[in-house]
Tab-separated table of C-alpha atoms in Angstrom:
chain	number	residue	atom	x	y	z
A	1	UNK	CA	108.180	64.483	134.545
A	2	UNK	CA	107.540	60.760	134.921
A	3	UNK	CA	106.939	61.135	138.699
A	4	UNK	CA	104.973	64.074	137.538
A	5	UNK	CA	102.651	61.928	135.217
A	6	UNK	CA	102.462	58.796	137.700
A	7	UNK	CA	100.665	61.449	140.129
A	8	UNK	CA	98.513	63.461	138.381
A	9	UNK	CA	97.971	61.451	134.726
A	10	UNK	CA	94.915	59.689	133.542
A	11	UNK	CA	94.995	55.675	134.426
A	12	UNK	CA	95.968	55.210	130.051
A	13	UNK	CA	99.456	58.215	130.420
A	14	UNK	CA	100.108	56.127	133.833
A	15	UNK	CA	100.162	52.781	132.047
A	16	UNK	CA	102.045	54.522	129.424
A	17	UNK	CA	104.897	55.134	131.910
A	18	UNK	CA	105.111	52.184	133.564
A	19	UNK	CA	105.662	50.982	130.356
A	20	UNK	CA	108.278	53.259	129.691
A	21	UNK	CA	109.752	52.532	132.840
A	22	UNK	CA	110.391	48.407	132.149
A	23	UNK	CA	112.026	48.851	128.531
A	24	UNK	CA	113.967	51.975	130.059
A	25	UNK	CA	114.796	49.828	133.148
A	26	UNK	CA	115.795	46.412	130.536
A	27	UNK	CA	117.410	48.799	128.242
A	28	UNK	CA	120.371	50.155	131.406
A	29	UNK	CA	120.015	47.758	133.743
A	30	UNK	CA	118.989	50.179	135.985
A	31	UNK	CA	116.830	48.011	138.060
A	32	UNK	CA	116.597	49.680	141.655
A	33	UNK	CA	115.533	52.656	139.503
A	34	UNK	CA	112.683	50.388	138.097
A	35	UNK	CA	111.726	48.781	141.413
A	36	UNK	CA	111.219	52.453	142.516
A	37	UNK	CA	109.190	53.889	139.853
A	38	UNK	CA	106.946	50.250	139.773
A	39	UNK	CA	106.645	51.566	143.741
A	40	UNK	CA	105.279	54.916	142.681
A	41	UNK	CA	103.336	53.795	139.632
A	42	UNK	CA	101.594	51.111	142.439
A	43	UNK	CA	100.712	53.845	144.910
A	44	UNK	CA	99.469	56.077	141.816
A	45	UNK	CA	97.211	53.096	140.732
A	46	UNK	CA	96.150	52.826	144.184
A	47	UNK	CA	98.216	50.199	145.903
A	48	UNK	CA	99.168	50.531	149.305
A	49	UNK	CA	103.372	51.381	150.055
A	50	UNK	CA	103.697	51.179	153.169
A	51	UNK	CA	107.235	52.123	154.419
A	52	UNK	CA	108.478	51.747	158.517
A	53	UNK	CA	111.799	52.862	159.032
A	54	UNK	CA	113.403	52.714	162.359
A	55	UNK	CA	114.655	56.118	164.605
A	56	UNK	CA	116.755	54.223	166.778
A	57	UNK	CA	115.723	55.888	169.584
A	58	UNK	CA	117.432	58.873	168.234
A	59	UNK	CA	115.216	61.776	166.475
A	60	UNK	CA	116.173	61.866	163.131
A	61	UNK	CA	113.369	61.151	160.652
A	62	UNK	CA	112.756	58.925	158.635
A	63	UNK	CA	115.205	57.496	159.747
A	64	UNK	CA	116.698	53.579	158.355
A	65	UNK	CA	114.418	51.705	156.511
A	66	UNK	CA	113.439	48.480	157.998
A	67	UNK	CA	110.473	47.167	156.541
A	68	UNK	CA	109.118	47.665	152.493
A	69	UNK	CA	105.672	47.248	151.195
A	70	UNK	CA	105.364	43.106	150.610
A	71	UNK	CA	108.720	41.923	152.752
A	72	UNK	CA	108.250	39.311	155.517
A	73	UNK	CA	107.771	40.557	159.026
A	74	UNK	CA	111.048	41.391	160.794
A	75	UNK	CA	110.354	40.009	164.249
A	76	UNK	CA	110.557	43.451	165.494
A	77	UNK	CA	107.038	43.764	167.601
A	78	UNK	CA	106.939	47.357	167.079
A	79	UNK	CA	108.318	47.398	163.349
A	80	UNK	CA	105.466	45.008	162.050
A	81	UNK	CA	102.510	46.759	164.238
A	82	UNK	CA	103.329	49.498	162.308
A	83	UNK	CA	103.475	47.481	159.107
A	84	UNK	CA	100.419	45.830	159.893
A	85	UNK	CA	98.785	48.771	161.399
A	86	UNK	CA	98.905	51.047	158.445
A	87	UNK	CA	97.882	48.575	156.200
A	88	UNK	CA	94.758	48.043	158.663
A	89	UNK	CA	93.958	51.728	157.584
A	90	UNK	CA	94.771	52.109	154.250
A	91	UNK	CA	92.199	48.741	153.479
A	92	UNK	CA	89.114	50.492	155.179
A	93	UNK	CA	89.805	53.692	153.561
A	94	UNK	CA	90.267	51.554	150.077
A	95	UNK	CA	87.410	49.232	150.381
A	96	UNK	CA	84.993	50.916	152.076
A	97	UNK	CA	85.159	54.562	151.160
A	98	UNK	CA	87.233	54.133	147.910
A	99	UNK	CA	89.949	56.545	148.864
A	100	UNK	CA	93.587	55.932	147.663
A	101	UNK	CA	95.811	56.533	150.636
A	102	UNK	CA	96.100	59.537	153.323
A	103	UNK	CA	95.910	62.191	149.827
A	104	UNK	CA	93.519	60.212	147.648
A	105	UNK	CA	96.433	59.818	145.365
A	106	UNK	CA	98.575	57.018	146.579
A	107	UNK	CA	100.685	58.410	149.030
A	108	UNK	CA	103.276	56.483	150.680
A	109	UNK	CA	102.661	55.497	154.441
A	110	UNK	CA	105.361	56.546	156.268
A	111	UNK	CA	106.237	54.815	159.731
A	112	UNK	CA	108.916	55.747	162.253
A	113	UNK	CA	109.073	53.482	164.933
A	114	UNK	CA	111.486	53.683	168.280
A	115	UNK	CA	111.622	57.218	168.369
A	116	UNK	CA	113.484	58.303	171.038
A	117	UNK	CA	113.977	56.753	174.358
A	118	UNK	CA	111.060	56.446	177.119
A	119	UNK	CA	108.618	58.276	173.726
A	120	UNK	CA	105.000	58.632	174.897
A	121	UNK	CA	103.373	59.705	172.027
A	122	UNK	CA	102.572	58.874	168.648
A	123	UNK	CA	102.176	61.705	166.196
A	124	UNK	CA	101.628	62.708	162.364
A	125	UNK	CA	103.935	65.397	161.223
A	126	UNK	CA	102.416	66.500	158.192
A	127	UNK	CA	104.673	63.818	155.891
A	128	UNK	CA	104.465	60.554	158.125
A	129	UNK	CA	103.272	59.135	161.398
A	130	UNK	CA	105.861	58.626	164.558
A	131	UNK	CA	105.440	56.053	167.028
A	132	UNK	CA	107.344	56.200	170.502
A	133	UNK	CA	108.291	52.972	172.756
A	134	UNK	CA	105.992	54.323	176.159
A	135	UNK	CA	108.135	52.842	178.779
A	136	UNK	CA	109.304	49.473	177.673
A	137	UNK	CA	112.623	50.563	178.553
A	138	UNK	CA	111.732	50.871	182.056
A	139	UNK	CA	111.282	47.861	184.574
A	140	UNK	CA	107.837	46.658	183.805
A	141	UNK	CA	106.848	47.968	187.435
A	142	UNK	CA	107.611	51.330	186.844
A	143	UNK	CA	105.718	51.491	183.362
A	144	UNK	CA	102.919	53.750	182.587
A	145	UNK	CA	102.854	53.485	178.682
A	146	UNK	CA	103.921	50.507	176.778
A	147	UNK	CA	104.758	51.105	172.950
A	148	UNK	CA	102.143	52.985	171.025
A	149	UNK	CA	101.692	50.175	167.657
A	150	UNK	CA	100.164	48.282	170.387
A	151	UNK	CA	97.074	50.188	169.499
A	152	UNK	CA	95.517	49.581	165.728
A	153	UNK	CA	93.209	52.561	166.269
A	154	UNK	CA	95.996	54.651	167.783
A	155	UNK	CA	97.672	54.164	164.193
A	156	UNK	CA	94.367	54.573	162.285
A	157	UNK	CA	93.511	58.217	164.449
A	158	UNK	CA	97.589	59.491	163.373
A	159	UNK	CA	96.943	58.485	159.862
A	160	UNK	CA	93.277	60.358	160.072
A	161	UNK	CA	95.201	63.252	161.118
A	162	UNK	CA	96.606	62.837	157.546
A	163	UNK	CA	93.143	62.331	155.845
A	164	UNK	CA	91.894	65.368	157.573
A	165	UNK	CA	95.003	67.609	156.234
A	166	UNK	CA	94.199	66.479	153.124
A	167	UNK	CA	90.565	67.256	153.191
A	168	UNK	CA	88.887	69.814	155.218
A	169	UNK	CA	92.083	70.806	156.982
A	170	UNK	CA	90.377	71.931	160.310
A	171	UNK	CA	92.408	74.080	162.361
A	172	UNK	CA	93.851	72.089	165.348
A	173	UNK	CA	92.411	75.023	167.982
A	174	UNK	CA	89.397	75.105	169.966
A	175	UNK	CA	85.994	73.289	168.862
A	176	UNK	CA	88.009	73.003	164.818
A	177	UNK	CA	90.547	71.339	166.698
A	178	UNK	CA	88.483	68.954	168.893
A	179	UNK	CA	86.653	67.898	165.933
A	180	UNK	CA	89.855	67.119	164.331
A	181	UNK	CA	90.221	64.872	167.079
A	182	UNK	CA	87.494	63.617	167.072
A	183	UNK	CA	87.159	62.553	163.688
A	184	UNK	CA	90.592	60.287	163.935
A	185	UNK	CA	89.257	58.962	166.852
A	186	UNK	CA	86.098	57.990	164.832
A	187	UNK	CA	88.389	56.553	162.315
A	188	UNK	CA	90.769	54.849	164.306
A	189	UNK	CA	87.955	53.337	165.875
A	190	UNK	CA	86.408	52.050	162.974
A	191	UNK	CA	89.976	50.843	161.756
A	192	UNK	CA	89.692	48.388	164.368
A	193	UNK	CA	86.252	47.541	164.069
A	194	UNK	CA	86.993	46.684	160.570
A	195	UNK	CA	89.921	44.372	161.752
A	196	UNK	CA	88.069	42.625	164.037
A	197	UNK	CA	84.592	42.044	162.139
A	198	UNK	CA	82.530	44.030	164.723
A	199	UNK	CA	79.177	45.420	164.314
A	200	UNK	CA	78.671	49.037	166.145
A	201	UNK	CA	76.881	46.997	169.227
A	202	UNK	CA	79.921	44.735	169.371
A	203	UNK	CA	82.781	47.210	169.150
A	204	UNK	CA	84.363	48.442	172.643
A	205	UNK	CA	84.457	52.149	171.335
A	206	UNK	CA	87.568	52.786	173.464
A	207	UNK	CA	90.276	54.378	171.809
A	208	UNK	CA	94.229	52.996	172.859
A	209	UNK	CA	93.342	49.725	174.339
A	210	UNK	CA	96.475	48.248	175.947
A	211	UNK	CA	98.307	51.713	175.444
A	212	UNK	CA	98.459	51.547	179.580
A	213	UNK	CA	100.623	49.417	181.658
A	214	UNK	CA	98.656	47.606	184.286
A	215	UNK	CA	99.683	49.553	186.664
A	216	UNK	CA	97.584	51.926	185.684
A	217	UNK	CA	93.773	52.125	186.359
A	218	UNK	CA	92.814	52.430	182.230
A	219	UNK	CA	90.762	50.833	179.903
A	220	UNK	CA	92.587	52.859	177.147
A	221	UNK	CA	92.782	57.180	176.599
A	222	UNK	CA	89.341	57.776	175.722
A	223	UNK	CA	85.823	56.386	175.495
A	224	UNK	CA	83.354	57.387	172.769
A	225	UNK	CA	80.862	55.450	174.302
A	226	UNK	CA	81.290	57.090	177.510
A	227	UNK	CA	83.739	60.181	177.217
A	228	UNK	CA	85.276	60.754	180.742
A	229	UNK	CA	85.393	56.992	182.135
A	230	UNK	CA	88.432	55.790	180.357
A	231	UNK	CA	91.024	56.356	183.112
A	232	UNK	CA	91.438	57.146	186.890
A	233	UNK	CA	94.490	57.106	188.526
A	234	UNK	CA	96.655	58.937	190.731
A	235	UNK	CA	99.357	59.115	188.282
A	236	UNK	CA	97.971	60.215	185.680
A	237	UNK	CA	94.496	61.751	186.987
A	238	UNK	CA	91.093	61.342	185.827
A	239	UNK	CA	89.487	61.530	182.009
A	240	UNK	CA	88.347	64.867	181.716
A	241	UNK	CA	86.185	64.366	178.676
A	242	UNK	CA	82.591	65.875	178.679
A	243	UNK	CA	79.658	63.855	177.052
A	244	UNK	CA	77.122	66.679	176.550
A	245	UNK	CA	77.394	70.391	175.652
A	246	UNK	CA	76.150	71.513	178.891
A	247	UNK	CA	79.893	70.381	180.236
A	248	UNK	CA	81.585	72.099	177.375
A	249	UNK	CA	85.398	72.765	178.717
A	250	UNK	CA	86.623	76.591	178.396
A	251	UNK	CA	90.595	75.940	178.696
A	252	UNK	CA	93.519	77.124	176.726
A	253	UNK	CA	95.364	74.122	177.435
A	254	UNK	CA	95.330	71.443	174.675
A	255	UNK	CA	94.700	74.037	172.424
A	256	UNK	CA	91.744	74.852	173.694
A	257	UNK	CA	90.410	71.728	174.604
A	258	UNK	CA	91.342	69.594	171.104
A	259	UNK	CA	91.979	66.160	173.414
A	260	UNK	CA	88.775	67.048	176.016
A	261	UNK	CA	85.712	68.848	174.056
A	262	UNK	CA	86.528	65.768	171.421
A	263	UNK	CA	84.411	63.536	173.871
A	264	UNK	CA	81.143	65.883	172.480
A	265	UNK	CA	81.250	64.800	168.871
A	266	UNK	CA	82.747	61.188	169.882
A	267	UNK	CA	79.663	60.694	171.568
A	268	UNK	CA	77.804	61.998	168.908
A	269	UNK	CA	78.982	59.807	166.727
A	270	UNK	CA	78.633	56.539	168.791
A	271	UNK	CA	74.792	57.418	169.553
A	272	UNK	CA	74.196	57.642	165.474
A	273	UNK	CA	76.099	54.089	164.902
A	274	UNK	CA	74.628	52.259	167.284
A	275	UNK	CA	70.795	53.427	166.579
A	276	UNK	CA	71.656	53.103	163.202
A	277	UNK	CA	72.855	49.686	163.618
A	278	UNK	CA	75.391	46.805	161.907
A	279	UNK	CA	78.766	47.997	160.813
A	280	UNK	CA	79.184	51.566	162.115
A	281	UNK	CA	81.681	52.210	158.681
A	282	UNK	CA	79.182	51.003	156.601
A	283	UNK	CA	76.555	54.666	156.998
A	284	UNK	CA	77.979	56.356	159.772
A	285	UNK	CA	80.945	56.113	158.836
A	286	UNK	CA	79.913	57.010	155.202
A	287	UNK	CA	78.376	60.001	156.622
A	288	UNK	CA	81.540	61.575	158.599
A	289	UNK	CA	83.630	60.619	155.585
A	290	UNK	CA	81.365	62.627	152.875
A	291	UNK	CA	81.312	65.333	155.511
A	292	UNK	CA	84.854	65.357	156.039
A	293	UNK	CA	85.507	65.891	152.521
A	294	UNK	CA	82.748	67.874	150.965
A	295	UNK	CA	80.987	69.807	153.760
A	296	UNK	CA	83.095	70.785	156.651
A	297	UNK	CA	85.437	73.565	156.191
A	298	UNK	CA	88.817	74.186	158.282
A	299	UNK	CA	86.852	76.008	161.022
A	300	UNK	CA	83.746	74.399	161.507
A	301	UNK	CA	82.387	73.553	164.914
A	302	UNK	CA	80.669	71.194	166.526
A	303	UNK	CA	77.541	72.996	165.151
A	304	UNK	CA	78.492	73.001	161.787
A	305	UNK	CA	79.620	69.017	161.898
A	306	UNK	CA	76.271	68.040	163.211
A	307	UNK	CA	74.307	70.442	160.231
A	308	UNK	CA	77.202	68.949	157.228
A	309	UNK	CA	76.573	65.136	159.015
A	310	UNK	CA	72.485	65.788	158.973
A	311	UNK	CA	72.793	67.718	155.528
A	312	UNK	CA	75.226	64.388	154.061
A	313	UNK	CA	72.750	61.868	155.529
A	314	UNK	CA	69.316	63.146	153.822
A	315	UNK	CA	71.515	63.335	150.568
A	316	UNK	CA	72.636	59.486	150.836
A	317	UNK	CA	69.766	57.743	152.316
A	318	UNK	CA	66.402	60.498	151.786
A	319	UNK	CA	65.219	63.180	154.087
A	320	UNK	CA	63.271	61.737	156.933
A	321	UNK	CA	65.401	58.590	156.428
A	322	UNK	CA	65.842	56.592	159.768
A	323	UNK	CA	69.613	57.033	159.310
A	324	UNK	CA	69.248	61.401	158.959
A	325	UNK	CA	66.923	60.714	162.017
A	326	UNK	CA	69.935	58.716	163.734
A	327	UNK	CA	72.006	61.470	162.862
A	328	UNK	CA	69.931	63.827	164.523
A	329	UNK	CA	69.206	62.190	167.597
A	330	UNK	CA	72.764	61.649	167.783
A	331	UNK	CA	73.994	65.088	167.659
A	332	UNK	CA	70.348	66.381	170.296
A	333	UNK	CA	71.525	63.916	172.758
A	334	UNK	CA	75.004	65.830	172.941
A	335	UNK	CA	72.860	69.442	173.122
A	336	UNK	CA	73.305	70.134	169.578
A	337	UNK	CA	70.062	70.574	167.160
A	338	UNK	CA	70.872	69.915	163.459
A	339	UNK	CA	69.577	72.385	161.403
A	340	UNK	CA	68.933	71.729	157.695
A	341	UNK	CA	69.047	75.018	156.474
A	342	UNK	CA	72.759	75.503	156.874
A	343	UNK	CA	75.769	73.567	157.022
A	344	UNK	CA	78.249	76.775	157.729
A	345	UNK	CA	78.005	76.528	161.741
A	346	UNK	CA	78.467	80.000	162.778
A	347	UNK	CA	76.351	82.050	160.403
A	348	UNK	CA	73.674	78.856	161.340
A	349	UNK	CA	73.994	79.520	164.929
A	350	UNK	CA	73.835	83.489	164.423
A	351	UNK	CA	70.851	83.163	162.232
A	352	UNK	CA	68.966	81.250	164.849
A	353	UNK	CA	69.953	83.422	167.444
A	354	UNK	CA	68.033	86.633	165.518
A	355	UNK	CA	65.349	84.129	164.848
A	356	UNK	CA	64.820	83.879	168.738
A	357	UNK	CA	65.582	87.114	169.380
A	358	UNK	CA	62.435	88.298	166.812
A	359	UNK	CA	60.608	85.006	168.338
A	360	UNK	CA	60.574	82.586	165.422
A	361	UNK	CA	63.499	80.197	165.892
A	362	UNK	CA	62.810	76.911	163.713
A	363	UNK	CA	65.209	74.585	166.026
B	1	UNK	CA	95.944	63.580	178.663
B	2	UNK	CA	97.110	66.311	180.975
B	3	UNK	CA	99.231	65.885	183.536
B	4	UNK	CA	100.608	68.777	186.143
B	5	UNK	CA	103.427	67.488	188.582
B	6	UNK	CA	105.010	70.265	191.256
B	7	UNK	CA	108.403	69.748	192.374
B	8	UNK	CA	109.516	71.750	195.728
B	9	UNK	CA	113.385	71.561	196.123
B	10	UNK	CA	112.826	71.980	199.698
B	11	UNK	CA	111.449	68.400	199.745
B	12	UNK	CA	114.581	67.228	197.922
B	13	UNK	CA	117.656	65.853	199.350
B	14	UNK	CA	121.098	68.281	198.992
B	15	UNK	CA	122.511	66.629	196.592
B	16	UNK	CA	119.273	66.593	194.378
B	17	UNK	CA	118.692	70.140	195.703
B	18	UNK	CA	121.863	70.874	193.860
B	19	UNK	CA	121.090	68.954	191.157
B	20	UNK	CA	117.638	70.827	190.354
B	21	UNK	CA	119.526	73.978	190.425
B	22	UNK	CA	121.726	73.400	188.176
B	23	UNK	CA	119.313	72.134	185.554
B	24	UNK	CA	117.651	75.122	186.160
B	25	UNK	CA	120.234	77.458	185.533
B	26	UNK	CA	121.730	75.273	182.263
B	27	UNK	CA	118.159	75.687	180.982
B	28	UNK	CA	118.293	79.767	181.467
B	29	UNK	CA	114.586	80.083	181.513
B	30	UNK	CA	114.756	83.301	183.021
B	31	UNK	CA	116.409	85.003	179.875
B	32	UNK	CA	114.648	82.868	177.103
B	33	UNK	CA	112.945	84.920	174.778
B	34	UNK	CA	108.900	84.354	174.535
B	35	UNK	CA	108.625	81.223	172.459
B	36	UNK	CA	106.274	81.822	169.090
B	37	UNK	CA	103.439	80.177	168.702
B	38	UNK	CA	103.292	78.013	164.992
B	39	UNK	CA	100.682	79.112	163.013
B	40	UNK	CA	99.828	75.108	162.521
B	41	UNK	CA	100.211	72.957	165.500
B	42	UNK	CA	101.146	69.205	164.694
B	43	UNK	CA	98.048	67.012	166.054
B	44	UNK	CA	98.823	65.437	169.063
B	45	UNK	CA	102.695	66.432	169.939
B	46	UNK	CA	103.159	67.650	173.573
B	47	UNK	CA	102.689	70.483	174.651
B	48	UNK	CA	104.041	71.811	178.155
B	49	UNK	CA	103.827	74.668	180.505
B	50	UNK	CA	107.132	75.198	182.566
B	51	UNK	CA	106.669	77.475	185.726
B	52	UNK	CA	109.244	77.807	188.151
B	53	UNK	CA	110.331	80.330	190.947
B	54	UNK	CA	113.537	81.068	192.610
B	55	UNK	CA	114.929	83.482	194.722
B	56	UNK	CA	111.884	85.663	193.976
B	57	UNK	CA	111.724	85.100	190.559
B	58	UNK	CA	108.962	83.697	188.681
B	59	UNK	CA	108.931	82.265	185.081
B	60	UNK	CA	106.205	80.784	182.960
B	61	UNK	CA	106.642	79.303	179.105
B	62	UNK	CA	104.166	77.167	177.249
B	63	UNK	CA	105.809	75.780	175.005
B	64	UNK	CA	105.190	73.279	171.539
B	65	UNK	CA	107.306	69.629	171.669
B	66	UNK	CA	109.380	71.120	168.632
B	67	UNK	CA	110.404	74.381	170.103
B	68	UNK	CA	111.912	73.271	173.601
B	69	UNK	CA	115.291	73.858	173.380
B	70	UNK	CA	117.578	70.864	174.525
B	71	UNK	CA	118.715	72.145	178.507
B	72	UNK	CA	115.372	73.413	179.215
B	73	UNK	CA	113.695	69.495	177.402
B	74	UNK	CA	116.590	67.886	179.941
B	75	UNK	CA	114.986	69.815	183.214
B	76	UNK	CA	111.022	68.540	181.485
B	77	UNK	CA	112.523	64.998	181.381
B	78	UNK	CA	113.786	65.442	185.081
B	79	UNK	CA	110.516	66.936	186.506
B	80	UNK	CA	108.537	64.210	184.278
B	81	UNK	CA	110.669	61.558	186.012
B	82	UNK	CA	110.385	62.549	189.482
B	83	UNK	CA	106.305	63.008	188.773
B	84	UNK	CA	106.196	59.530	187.790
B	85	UNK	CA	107.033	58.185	191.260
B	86	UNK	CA	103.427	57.858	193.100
């Protein structure tokens, strides 16, 4: 019931239990059981807990716990990226869109590092992110990937994947599914904007900088600035990331596309920042977020991302504002018109379609 | 990031020859059932198609990270090694 209360009760029941929880915790001594409920009464009052436990290179999860929220780095490169890392995320969604954690309600941020041996991936699995080595165990001439904490914004996109669960929940299939992507790409990338102080016009807008080995011709996985140029090599091929709807990629692989057609609304979302201007979290950023969580729905499109994004832009800063007008020259420059009338993609796209048909489309 | 590496065994040595087969056989992907597709796929785990042919027969599986059971993940790991070799 306390746990219960810590979650879901008002700030005064939550104070009440923490209360509860020193004289219970004085009263038997019990005082790993108080260091644990202070640990979930900070995440309920919005303090980050951030957790990294080591696999080992085996594939258990969590598996041992290596570093706590507020000990001293462990000297473990990998261990403290993480650390670090997740912090990095949970501050800009704190500070700049108010949010408290990856479920708005103080969830702990869960870290496996070393998973497995020779790991090439990072991943959220619903509860907690996973982070594999890449290839440090190989000679450094045979490496393709080194570790993936290298990356702040690879850690920022996993925990997005979170954010996005939590919120709309789009489907991870087709144009749902590259938007999912796309949006922890956005994220990530502002994640490390944030850390470094950089204004949209500043920022790299590549995604997994010094993910590759350099033995690999790569700037990083992806570009939002320029979908389809991050990478070109023979052993791992070429970027196959379109820029513009006209290059739209029918596959089944990837889910139908979730890691290429992501290069679309990337784009998209790089052209509104940088006409917009200064720090891309501070308004374009604001406007994905309030989309995220009060428009989109968990199979919305590219079409209905760029109507919720137009739609969420005239309600923060005025129809006609130079940021909705960002926002749509964003989303024409990718082949996709905004349309004001309707946020709900398909039944938008339908409607216009009978409007041309009967010869009085308004996009 | 997708990545498609062919192996032919005719380009391998015997003993490697030998080797392949084996793996192949351990991993019984002729007689595994048609995997199921999860109703939620975790963002960003690996996803692989396996297509192989011997002696006239032909298999294909796609398969999610978290349903590749462990011989047929040890010939993946094998065919991901030898692709890594420009």
């Amino acid at each position: 019931m306390v746990e219960k209360i810590l979650e879901n009760g008002t700030p005064k029941q939550k104070e009440k239990v923490k209360e509860y929880a020193r004289i219970a915790g004085q009263i038997r001594g019990q005082r790993q059981y108080l260091s644990e409920l202070t640990k979930k009464a900070q995440a309920a009052a919005g303090q980050k807990n951030r957790l990294v436990y080591d696999a080992e290179n085996g594939s258990n999860l969590p598996g041992t716990l290596k570093r706590s929220e507020g000990e001293a780095p462990t000297g473990d490169n990998t261990i403290d990226e993480a650390y670090e890392g997740t912090g990095a995320t949970y501050d800009l969604y704190s500070d700049v869109f108010s949010r408290s954690s990856v479920d708005n309600q103080g969830l702990d941020l869960i870290s496996t590092v070393h998973y497995l041996v020779g790991y090439d991936n990072a991943f959220w699995n619903g509860d907690q992110m996973v982070f594999g080595d890449g290839d440090e165990n190989l000679p450094e001439a045979e490496r393709i990937f080194n570790r993936f904490t290298i990356a702040v914004d690879i850690i920022g996109h996993e925990l997005t994947h979170g954010v996005t669960q939590y919120e709309a929940n789009l489907v991870y299939r087709n144009q749902s599914g590259a938007l999912n992507e796309s949006i922890s790409d956005v994220f990530g990338s502002l994640v490390k904007q944030h850390v470094k102080d950089q204004t949209a016009d500043q920022a790299d807008w590549i995604i997994g900088a010094g993910i590759f080995s350099e033995n690999i011709n790569a700037i990083g996985i992806r570009s939002m600035k320029a979908p389809g140029t991050a990478y070109d090599d023979p052993l791992i091929g070429t970027d196959p990331q379109p820029d513009h709807m006209s290059d739209y990629v029918d596959t089944t692989s990837d889910n139908g596309g979730v890691h290429i057609n992501s290069g679309i609304p990337n784009k998209a979302f790089y052209n509104v920042a940088t006409e917009i201007g200064g720090y891309a979290w501070e308004k374009a950023g604001l406007i994905w977020y309030k989309s995220l969580c009060d428009e989109l729905t968990q199979s919305a499109d590219f079409q209905a991302a760029a109507n919720a994004t137009y739609k969420v832009a005239g309600d923060l800063y005025g129809n006609n504002s130079t940021e909705q007008k960002a926002v749509y020259n964003g989303w024409e420059k990718v082949g996709i018109i905004p349309n004001a009338d309707t946020n709900t993609g398909c039944s938008g796209r339908i409607l216009r379609t009978i409007r041309s048909i009967f010869g009085r489309s308004n996009s | 990031m997708i990545t498609e590496i062919e192996i032919n065994s005719k380009d391998l040595d015997t003993s490697e020859e030998e080797h392949l087969k084996t793996m192949i056989n351990r991993s019984d992907i002729f007689n595994l059932p048609e995997p199921v597709k999860n109703s939620s796929t975790m963002p960003d785990q690996f996803q692989y198609k396996v297509s192989i042919q011997q002696d006239g027969r032909k298999r294909e599986l796609n398969l999610d990270e978290e349903n590749v059971p462990d011989h047929l993940r040890n010939l993946i790991t094998y065919i991901l090694k030898k692709g890594r070799k420009k």
